[in-house]
Tab-separated table of C-alpha atoms in Angstrom:
chain	number	residue	atom	x	y	z
A	1	GLY	CA	178.560	143.439	99.233
A	2	GLN	CA	176.123	141.557	101.401
A	3	ASN	CA	175.151	138.059	100.403
A	4	ILE	CA	173.026	135.164	101.600
A	5	ASP	CA	173.455	131.758	99.952
A	6	GLN	CA	171.111	128.802	100.224
A	7	PRO	CA	170.345	125.925	97.852
A	8	THR	CA	167.684	126.617	95.260
A	9	GLU	CA	165.827	123.341	95.654
A	10	MET	CA	165.935	120.182	97.742
A	11	THR	CA	163.952	116.960	97.676
A	12	ALA	CA	163.298	114.669	100.645
A	13	THR	CA	161.080	111.752	101.568
A	14	GLU	CA	158.110	111.843	103.929
A	15	GLY	CA	159.181	110.777	107.422
A	16	ALA	CA	162.851	111.541	106.805
A	17	ILE	CA	165.131	114.372	108.009
A	18	VAL	CA	166.391	117.247	105.876
A	19	GLN	CA	168.935	119.980	106.572
A	20	ILE	CA	168.766	123.283	104.704
A	21	ASN	CA	171.985	125.284	104.845
A	22	CYS	CA	172.461	129.028	104.739
A	23	THR	CA	175.759	130.912	104.554
A	24	TYR	CA	176.015	134.655	104.858
A	25	GLN	CA	178.357	137.585	104.421
A	26	THR	CA	176.924	140.769	105.881
A	27	SER	CA	177.952	144.090	107.337
A	28	GLY	CA	177.572	143.163	110.976
A	29	PHE	CA	175.214	140.649	112.507
A	30	ASN	CA	172.153	141.140	114.666
A	31	GLY	CA	170.387	137.845	114.303
A	32	LEU	CA	169.353	135.262	111.724
A	33	PHE	CA	165.793	134.308	110.831
A	34	TRP	CA	164.181	131.370	109.090
A	35	TYR	CA	160.780	131.780	107.448
A	36	GLN	CA	158.520	129.255	105.758
A	37	GLN	CA	156.514	130.243	102.691
A	38	HIS	CA	153.926	127.990	101.086
A	39	ALA	CA	153.142	128.707	97.453
A	40	GLY	CA	150.857	131.722	97.145
A	41	GLU	CA	150.958	132.469	100.867
A	42	ALA	CA	152.693	134.817	103.291
A	43	PRO	CA	156.137	133.986	104.684
A	44	THR	CA	155.673	132.884	108.293
A	45	PHE	CA	158.279	133.109	111.026
A	46	LEU	CA	159.931	129.835	112.062
A	47	SER	CA	162.987	130.630	114.140
A	48	TYR	CA	165.471	133.236	115.296
A	49	ASN	CA	169.117	132.719	116.286
A	50	VAL	CA	171.382	135.412	117.645
A	51	LEU	CA	173.810	133.298	119.702
A	52	ASP	CA	175.787	130.278	118.536
A	53	GLY	CA	174.171	126.931	118.997
A	54	LEU	CA	171.012	125.014	118.365
A	55	GLU	CA	167.463	126.247	118.923
A	56	GLU	CA	164.880	123.473	118.957
A	57	LYS	CA	161.197	123.998	118.367
A	58	GLY	CA	159.260	120.791	117.924
A	59	ARG	CA	160.161	119.082	114.646
A	60	PHE	CA	162.188	122.100	113.531
A	61	SER	CA	165.619	123.125	114.803
A	62	SER	CA	167.909	125.947	113.725
A	63	PHE	CA	171.656	126.154	114.244
A	64	LEU	CA	173.983	129.143	114.086
A	65	SER	CA	177.755	129.552	113.913
A	66	ARG	CA	178.634	133.241	113.768
A	67	SER	CA	182.350	132.610	113.293
A	68	LYS	CA	181.613	130.578	110.165
A	69	GLY	CA	178.769	132.740	108.887
A	70	TYR	CA	176.647	129.621	108.744
A	71	SER	CA	173.227	128.402	109.769
A	72	TYR	CA	171.049	125.436	109.045
A	73	LEU	CA	167.407	124.552	109.466
A	74	LEU	CA	166.759	120.943	110.391
A	75	LEU	CA	163.355	119.433	109.740
A	76	LYS	CA	162.578	116.039	111.287
A	77	GLU	CA	159.787	113.552	110.635
A	78	LEU	CA	158.942	115.284	107.398
A	79	GLN	CA	155.312	115.649	106.462
A	80	MET	CA	153.799	116.468	103.081
A	81	LYS	CA	152.678	119.838	104.464
A	82	ASP	CA	156.345	120.778	104.929
A	83	SER	CA	156.617	121.214	101.159
A	84	ALA	CA	157.332	124.937	100.917
A	85	SER	CA	160.086	127.462	100.389
A	86	TYR	CA	162.358	128.208	103.324
A	87	LEU	CA	163.836	131.705	103.500
A	88	CYS	CA	166.985	132.604	105.411
A	89	ALA	CA	167.455	136.250	106.422
A	90	VAL	CA	170.189	138.037	108.371
A	91	ARG	CA	169.816	141.335	110.192
A	92	ASP	CA	172.869	143.492	109.607
A	93	SER	CA	174.448	146.219	111.737
A	94	ASN	CA	171.801	148.704	110.538
A	95	TYR	CA	169.040	146.282	111.558
A	96	GLN	CA	168.172	145.813	107.899
A	97	LEU	CA	167.109	142.311	106.871
A	98	ILE	CA	169.179	140.761	104.091
A	99	TRP	CA	167.286	137.911	102.446
A	100	GLY	CA	168.335	134.745	100.683
A	101	ALA	CA	166.474	133.656	97.548
A	102	GLY	CA	164.879	130.752	99.407
A	103	THR	CA	165.110	126.982	99.213
A	104	LYS	CA	162.183	125.142	97.664
A	105	LEU	CA	161.692	121.884	99.563
A	106	ILE	CA	159.818	119.108	97.783
A	107	ILE	CA	158.553	116.217	99.920
A	108	LYS	CA	157.853	112.916	98.183
A	109	PRO	CA	155.723	110.099	99.620
B	1	GLU	CA	146.385	134.264	109.720
B	2	THR	CA	149.316	136.497	110.588
B	3	GLY	CA	147.337	139.613	111.505
B	4	VAL	CA	148.349	141.364	108.277
B	5	THR	CA	145.855	141.552	105.412
B	6	GLN	CA	146.392	142.683	101.839
B	7	THR	CA	143.975	143.536	99.039
B	8	PRO	CA	143.572	142.718	96.281
B	9	ARG	CA	145.146	139.275	96.243
B	10	HIS	CA	145.501	139.345	92.467
B	11	LEU	CA	145.739	142.297	90.090
B	12	VAL	CA	146.148	142.502	86.341
B	13	MET	CA	146.775	145.934	84.891
B	14	GLY	CA	147.886	147.589	81.699
B	15	MET	CA	150.898	149.851	81.541
B	16	THR	CA	148.748	152.974	81.442
B	17	ASN	CA	146.498	152.077	84.391
B	18	LYS	CA	146.584	153.474	87.896
B	19	LYS	CA	145.854	151.137	90.782
B	20	SER	CA	146.540	150.896	94.504
B	21	LEU	CA	147.509	148.049	96.804
B	22	LYS	CA	146.267	148.099	100.378
B	23	CYS	CA	147.756	146.616	103.530
B	24	GLU	CA	146.299	146.591	107.021
B	25	GLN	CA	147.838	145.207	110.195
B	26	HIS	CA	145.920	144.308	113.347
B	27	LEU	CA	148.951	143.687	115.565
B	28	GLY	CA	149.489	147.131	117.071
B	29	HIS	CA	152.844	147.440	115.324
B	30	ASN	CA	154.557	150.708	114.517
B	31	ALA	CA	156.635	149.761	111.473
B	32	MET	CA	155.355	148.672	108.077
B	33	TYR	CA	157.196	147.492	104.980
B	34	TRP	CA	156.664	146.921	101.270
B	35	TYR	CA	158.634	144.123	99.615
B	36	LYS	CA	158.810	142.892	96.029
B	37	GLN	CA	159.218	139.146	95.522
B	38	SER	CA	160.200	137.882	92.078
B	39	ALA	CA	160.651	134.225	91.200
B	40	LYS	CA	163.909	132.734	92.474
B	41	LYS	CA	165.150	136.091	93.744
B	42	PRO	CA	165.589	137.378	97.305
B	43	LEU	CA	162.947	139.591	98.778
B	44	GLU	CA	163.599	143.197	97.766
B	45	LEU	CA	162.806	145.812	100.384
B	46	MET	CA	161.060	148.777	98.740
B	47	PHE	CA	159.836	151.103	101.476
B	48	VAL	CA	159.809	151.292	105.260
B	49	TYR	CA	157.548	153.374	107.478
B	50	ASN	CA	158.243	153.765	111.174
B	51	PHE	CA	155.599	155.557	113.241
B	52	LYS	CA	153.997	156.745	109.946
B	53	GLU	CA	157.240	158.340	108.744
B	54	GLN	CA	159.017	156.974	105.688
B	55	THR	CA	162.483	155.950	106.797
B	56	GLU	CA	163.704	154.061	103.765
B	57	ASN	CA	163.246	154.172	100.022
B	58	ASN	CA	165.550	151.664	98.402
B	59	SER	CA	165.977	153.369	95.022
B	60	VAL	CA	162.471	152.450	93.969
B	61	PRO	CA	161.220	154.001	90.681
B	62	SER	CA	158.775	156.856	91.082
B	63	ARG	CA	156.031	154.846	89.376
B	64	PHE	CA	155.649	153.242	92.827
B	65	SER	CA	154.313	155.675	95.418
B	66	PRO	CA	153.735	154.631	99.040
B	67	GLU	CA	151.317	156.183	101.493
B	68	CYS	CA	150.974	155.539	105.224
B	69	PRO	CA	148.031	157.451	106.722
B	70	ASN	CA	148.392	155.761	110.124
B	71	SER	CA	150.348	152.968	111.781
B	72	SER	CA	147.777	150.342	110.779
B	73	HIS	CA	147.423	151.088	107.075
B	74	LEU	CA	149.846	151.158	104.189
B	75	PHE	CA	149.174	151.747	100.507
B	76	LEU	CA	151.237	151.329	97.371
B	77	HIS	CA	150.009	153.467	94.480
B	78	LEU	CA	150.948	152.195	91.043
B	79	HIS	CA	151.031	154.076	87.744
B	80	THR	CA	152.570	153.555	84.312
B	81	LEU	CA	154.128	150.276	85.368
B	82	GLN	CA	156.326	148.099	83.172
B	83	PRO	CA	155.977	144.351	82.487
B	84	GLU	CA	159.101	143.703	84.599
B	85	ASP	CA	157.193	145.044	87.596
B	86	SER	CA	155.086	141.889	87.560
B	87	ALA	CA	155.774	140.158	90.883
B	88	LEU	CA	154.344	139.312	94.288
B	89	TYR	CA	154.139	142.425	96.472
B	90	LEU	CA	154.321	141.663	100.161
B	91	CYS	CA	153.479	143.891	103.073
B	92	ALA	CA	154.961	143.264	106.510
B	93	SER	CA	154.830	144.855	109.931
B	94	SER	CA	156.949	144.763	113.067
B	95	GLN	CA	156.849	146.338	116.487
B	96	GLU	CA	159.398	148.988	115.587
B	97	ARG	CA	161.987	149.524	112.878
B	98	GLY	CA	165.447	148.896	114.204
B	99	GLY	CA	164.369	146.783	117.102
B	100	PRO	CA	165.198	143.110	117.721
B	101	ASP	CA	161.768	142.066	116.533
B	102	THR	CA	160.192	139.789	113.973
B	103	GLN	CA	158.398	140.884	110.821
B	104	TYR	CA	154.940	139.501	110.104
B	105	PHE	CA	153.861	139.247	106.500
B	106	GLY	CA	150.600	139.555	104.644
B	107	PRO	CA	149.639	137.043	101.919
B	108	GLY	CA	150.736	139.381	99.154
B	109	THR	CA	149.249	140.788	95.967
B	110	ARG	CA	150.144	138.935	92.783
B	111	LEU	CA	150.586	141.709	90.212
B	112	THR	CA	150.669	141.128	86.474
B	113	VAL	CA	151.469	144.051	84.177
B	114	LEU	CA	150.470	143.541	80.550
């Protein structure tokens, strides 16, 4: 079966760095997405990786290793507004998105 | 604002009621999706429409009935729901189903079935 694993919850301190991991087992691979979802709001697109390596976008970076079935989202200089759930999703060979259950990130002052 | 709107934002209904959820996208996309999001579970894809044609129905019970009158509007008609159907229902759109594109989500309808 197809599976996406990510931690259920993480806690970090304002101003610090946090890394949210995602491992996947899917039927084929056509890209990996990270979305941010604040409580009661729509998931919003953060990043997309289809080739191995690091994609940097401001305070957020996303890394992909296709051979290991592994990605991480790195958040730097954490702010209170970064408290949210972070969803990892992989597009399989049929271009269907397979979703993880999300990681709830709690930022403490 | 993601360009995808959903109404109502909250809905409470009894098991014998009939109600409809509405989604509208202002992005010029051709594919629209219904997802169910339950606490601590992955997003569950329910239905996909591509160019107004339903292309996927992921074994969704018949008490959920989708309708897509045009590429900008998507409805989810609900009838005789069960308490376990209580969840956040999210609508999304993308340029085209099967393309290397990103999905954009609406804020969702929080549904409670009593």
